[in-house]
mmCIF file of C-alpha atoms in Angstrom:
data_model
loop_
_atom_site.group_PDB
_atom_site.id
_atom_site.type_symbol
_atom_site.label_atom_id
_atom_site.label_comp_id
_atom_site.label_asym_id
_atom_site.label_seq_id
_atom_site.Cartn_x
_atom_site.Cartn_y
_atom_site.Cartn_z
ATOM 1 C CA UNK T 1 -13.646 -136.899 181.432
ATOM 2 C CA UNK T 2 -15.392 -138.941 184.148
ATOM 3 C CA UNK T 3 -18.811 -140.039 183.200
ATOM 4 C CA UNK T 4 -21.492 -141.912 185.503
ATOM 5 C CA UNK T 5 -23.910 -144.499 184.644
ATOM 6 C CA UNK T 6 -26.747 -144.730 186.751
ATOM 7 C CA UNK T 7 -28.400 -148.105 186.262
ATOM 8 C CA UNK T 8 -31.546 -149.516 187.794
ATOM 9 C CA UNK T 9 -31.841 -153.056 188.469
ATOM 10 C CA UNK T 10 -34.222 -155.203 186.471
ATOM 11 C CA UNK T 11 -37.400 -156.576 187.584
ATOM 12 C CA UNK T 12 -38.108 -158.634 190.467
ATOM 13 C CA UNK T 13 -41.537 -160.701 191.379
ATOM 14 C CA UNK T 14 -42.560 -157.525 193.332
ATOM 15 C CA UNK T 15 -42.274 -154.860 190.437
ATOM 16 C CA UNK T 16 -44.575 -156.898 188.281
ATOM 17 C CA UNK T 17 -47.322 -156.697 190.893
ATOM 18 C CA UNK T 18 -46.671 -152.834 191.657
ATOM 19 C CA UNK T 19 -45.673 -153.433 195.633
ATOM 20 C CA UNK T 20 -42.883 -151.384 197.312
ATOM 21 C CA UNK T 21 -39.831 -153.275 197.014
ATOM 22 C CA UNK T 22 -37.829 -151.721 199.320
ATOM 23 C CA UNK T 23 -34.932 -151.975 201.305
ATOM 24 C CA UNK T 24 -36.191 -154.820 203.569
ATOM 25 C CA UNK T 25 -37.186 -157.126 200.704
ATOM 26 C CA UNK T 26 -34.306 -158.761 199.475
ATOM 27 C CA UNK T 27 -35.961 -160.410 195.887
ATOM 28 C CA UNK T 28 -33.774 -161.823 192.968
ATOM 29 C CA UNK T 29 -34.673 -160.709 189.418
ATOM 30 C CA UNK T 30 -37.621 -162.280 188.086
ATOM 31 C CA UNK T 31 -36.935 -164.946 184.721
ATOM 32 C CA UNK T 32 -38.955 -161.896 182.918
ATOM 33 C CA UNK T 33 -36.169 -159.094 184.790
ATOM 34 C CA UNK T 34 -33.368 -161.407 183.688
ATOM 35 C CA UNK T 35 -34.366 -161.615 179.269
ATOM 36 C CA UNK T 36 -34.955 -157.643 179.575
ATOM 37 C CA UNK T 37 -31.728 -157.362 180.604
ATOM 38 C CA UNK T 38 -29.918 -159.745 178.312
ATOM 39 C CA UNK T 39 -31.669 -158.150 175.961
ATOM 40 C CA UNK T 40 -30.279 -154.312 176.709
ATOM 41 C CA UNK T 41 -27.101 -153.399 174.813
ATOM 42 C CA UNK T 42 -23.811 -153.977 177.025
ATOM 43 C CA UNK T 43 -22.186 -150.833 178.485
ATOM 44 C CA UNK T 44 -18.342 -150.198 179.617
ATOM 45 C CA UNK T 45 -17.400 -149.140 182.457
ATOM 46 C CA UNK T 46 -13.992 -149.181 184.621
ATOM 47 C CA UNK T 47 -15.630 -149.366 188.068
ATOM 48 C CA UNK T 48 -18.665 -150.680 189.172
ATOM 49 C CA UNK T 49 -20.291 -149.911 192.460
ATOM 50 C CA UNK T 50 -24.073 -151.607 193.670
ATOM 51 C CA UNK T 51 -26.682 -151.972 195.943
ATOM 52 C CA UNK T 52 -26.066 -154.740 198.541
ATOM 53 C CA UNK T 53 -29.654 -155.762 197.543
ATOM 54 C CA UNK T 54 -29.548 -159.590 195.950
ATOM 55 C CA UNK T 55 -31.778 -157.905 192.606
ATOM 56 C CA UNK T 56 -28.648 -155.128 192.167
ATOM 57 C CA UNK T 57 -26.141 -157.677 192.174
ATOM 58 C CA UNK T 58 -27.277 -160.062 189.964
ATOM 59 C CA UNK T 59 -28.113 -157.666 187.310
ATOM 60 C CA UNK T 60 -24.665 -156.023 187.829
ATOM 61 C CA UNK T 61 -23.238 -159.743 186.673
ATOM 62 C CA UNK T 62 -25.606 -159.716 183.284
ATOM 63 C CA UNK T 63 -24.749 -156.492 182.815
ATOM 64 C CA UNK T 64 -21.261 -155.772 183.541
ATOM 65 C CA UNK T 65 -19.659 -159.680 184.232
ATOM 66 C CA UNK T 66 -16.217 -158.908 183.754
ATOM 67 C CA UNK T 67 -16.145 -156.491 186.525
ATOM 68 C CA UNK T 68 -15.984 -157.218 190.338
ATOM 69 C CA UNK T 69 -19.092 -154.948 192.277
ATOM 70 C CA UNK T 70 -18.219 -152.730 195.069
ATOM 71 C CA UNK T 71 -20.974 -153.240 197.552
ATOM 72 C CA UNK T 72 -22.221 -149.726 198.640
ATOM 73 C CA UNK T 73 -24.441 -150.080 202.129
ATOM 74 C CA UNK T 74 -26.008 -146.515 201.550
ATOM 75 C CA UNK T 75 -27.374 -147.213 198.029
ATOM 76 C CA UNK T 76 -29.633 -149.345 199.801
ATOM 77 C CA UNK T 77 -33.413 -148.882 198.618
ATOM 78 C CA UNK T 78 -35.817 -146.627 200.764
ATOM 79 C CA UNK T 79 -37.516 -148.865 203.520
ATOM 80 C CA UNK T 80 -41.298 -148.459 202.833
ATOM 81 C CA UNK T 81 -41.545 -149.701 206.527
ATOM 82 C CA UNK T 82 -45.451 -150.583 206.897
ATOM 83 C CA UNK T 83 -46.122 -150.378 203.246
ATOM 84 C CA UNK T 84 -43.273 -152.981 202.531
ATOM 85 C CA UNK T 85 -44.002 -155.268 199.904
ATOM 86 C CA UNK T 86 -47.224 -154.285 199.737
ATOM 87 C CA UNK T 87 -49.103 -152.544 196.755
ATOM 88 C CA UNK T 88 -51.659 -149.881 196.137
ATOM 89 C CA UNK T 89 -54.792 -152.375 196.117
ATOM 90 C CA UNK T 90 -53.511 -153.847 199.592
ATOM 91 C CA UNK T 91 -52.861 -150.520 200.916
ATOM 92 C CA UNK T 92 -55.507 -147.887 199.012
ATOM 93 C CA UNK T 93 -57.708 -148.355 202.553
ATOM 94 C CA UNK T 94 -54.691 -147.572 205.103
ATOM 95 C CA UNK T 95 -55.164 -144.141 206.311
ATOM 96 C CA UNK T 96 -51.534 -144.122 206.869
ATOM 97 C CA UNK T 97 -50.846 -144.448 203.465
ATOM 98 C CA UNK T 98 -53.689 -142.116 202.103
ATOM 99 C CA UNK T 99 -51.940 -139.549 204.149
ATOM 100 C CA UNK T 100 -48.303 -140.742 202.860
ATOM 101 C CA UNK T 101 -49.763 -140.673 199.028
ATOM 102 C CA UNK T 102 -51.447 -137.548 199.197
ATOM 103 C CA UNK T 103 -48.674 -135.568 201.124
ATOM 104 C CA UNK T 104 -46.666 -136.788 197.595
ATOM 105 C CA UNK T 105 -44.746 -139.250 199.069
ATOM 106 C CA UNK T 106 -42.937 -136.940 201.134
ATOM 107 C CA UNK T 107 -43.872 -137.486 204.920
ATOM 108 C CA UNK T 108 -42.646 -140.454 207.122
ATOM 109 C CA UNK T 109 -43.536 -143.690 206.477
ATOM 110 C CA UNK T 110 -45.084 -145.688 209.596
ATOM 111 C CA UNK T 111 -42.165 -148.532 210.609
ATOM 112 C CA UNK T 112 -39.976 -146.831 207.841
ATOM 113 C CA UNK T 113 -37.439 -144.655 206.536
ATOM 114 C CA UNK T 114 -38.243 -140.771 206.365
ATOM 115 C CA UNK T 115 -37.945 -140.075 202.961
ATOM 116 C CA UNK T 116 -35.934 -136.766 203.539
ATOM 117 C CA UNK T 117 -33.194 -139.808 205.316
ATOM 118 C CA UNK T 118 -32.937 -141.873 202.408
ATOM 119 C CA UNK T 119 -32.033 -138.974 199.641
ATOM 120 C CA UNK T 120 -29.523 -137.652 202.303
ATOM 121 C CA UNK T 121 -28.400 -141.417 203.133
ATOM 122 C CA UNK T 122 -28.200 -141.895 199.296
ATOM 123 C CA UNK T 123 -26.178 -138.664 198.238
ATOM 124 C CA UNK T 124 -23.801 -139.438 201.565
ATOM 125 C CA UNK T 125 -22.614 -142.682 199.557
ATOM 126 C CA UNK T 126 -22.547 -140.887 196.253
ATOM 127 C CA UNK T 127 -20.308 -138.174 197.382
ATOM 128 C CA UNK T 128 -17.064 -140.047 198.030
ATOM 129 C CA UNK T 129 -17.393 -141.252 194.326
ATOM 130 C CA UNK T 130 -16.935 -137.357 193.689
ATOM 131 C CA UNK T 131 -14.158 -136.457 195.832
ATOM 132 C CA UNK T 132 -11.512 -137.232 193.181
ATOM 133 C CA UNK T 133 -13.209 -138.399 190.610
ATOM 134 C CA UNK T 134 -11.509 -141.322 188.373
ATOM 135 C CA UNK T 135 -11.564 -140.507 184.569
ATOM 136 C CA UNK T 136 -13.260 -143.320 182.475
ATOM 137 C CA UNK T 137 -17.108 -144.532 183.096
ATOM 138 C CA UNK T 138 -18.631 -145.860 186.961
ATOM 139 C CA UNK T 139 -21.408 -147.465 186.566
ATOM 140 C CA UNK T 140 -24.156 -147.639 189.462
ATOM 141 C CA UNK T 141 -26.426 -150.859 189.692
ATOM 142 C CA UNK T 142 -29.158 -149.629 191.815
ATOM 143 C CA UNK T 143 -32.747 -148.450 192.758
ATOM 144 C CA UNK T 144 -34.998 -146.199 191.129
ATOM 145 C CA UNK T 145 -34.887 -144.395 194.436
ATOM 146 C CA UNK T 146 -31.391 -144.138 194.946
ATOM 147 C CA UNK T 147 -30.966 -142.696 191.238
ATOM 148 C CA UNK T 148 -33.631 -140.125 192.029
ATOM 149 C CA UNK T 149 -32.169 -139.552 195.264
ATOM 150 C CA UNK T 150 -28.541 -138.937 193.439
ATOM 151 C CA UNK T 151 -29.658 -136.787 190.606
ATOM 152 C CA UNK T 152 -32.187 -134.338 192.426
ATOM 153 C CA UNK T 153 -29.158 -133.836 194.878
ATOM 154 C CA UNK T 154 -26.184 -133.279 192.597
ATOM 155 C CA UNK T 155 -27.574 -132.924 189.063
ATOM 156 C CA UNK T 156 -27.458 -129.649 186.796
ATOM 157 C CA UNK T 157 -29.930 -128.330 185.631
ATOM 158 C CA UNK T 158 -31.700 -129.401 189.229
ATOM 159 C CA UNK T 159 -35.211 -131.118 189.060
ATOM 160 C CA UNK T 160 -37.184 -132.529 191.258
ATOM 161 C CA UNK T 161 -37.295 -135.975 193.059
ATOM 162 C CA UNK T 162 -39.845 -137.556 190.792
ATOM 163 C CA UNK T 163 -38.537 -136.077 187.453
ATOM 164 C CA UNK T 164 -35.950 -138.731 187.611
ATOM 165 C CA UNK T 165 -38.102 -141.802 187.117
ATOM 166 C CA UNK T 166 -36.847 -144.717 185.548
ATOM 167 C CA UNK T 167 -38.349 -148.142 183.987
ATOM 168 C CA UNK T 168 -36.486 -151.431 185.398
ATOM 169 C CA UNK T 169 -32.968 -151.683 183.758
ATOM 170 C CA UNK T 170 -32.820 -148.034 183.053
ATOM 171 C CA UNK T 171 -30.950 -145.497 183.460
ATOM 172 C CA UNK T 172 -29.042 -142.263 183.207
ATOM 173 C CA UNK T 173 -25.598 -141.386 181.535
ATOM 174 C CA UNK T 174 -23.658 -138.566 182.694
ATOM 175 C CA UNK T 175 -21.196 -136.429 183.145
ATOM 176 C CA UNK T 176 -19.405 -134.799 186.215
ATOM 177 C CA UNK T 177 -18.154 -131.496 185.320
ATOM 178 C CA UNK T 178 -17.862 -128.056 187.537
ATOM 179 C CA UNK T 179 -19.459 -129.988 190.992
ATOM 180 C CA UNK T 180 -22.523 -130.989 188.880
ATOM 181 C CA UNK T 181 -23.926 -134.142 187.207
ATOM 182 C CA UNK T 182 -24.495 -132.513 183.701
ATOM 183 C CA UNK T 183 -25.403 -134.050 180.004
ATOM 184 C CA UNK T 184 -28.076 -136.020 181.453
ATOM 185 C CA UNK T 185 -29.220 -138.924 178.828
ATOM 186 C CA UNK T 186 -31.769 -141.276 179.447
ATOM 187 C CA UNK T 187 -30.968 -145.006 178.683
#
């Protein structure tokens, strides 16, 4: 049986505030990020592949320190572009973003990365994972966009983009069984 874990990394300065943390802000875990995580029960895993982003990487170590990351480039976070590291109270009088927010997050973002790019960038780097998969448990220490990204794209039943939400050091379990991501549990 090969079974994914889809973790997202734990808080940084930025999430407590609300801003987009994207894929241009490169900020470590906050000391609030790094006790939630301590504090999670350990998984096991026989392959570990993250985010190239610093907050990915560190909570791969708490999380998983006897294993050595593979850096994946294309589980990169989406870059929010103009609305980088910025939050809804700096941004709720940007027509630019009105337009963004009310189009549900689904148009281009001014400076940034379409978000049709990112879920196709995102399931690109998923897929070789899938090609033969290894039996065991890979875990993923990423975004909360680049698990949304992964699951809308390959998970059974299918749900939308925003179904897939998940708090800071959350995550999904899975399974990978006839081409699909099935037995979704939420951790």
């Amino acid at each position: 049986m090969t079974e994914f874990l889809l973790l997202r990394h734990g808080k940084t300065a930025g999430n407590l505030t609300g801003n987009y943390v994207g894929g241009r802000t490169d900020q470590p875990l906050c000391p609030q990020g790094v006790t939630e995580l301590e504090a999670l029960p350990r998984y096991f895993a026989q392959r570990l592949y993250v985010s190239p982003m610093l907050r990915c990487r560190q909570t791969a170590a708490i999380l998983f320190p006897d294993l050595t990351p593979v850096v994946v480039e294309g589980f990169r976070e989406c870059d929010f572009g103009a609305f980088e590291n910025r939050n809804f109270h700096d941004l709720e009088h940007d027509p630019r973003y009105r337009a963004w927010v009310e189009g549900n997050c689904a148009g281009p973002i001014p400076g940034g990365e379409h978000p049709d790019q990112f879920m196709e960038r995102c399931r690109r780097a998923f897929a070789p994972l899938l090609e033969q998969p290894a039996p065991g448990t890979t875990a993923l220490v990423v975004h909360g966009g680049t698990i949304m990204a992964i699951l809308s794209g390959f998970a059974k039943p299918a749900q939308p983009y925003f179904s897939y939400q998940v708090k800071n050091g959350g995550g999904y379990c899975c399974q990978w069984e006839d081409g699909f991501l099935t037995h979704l549990k939420l951790l």
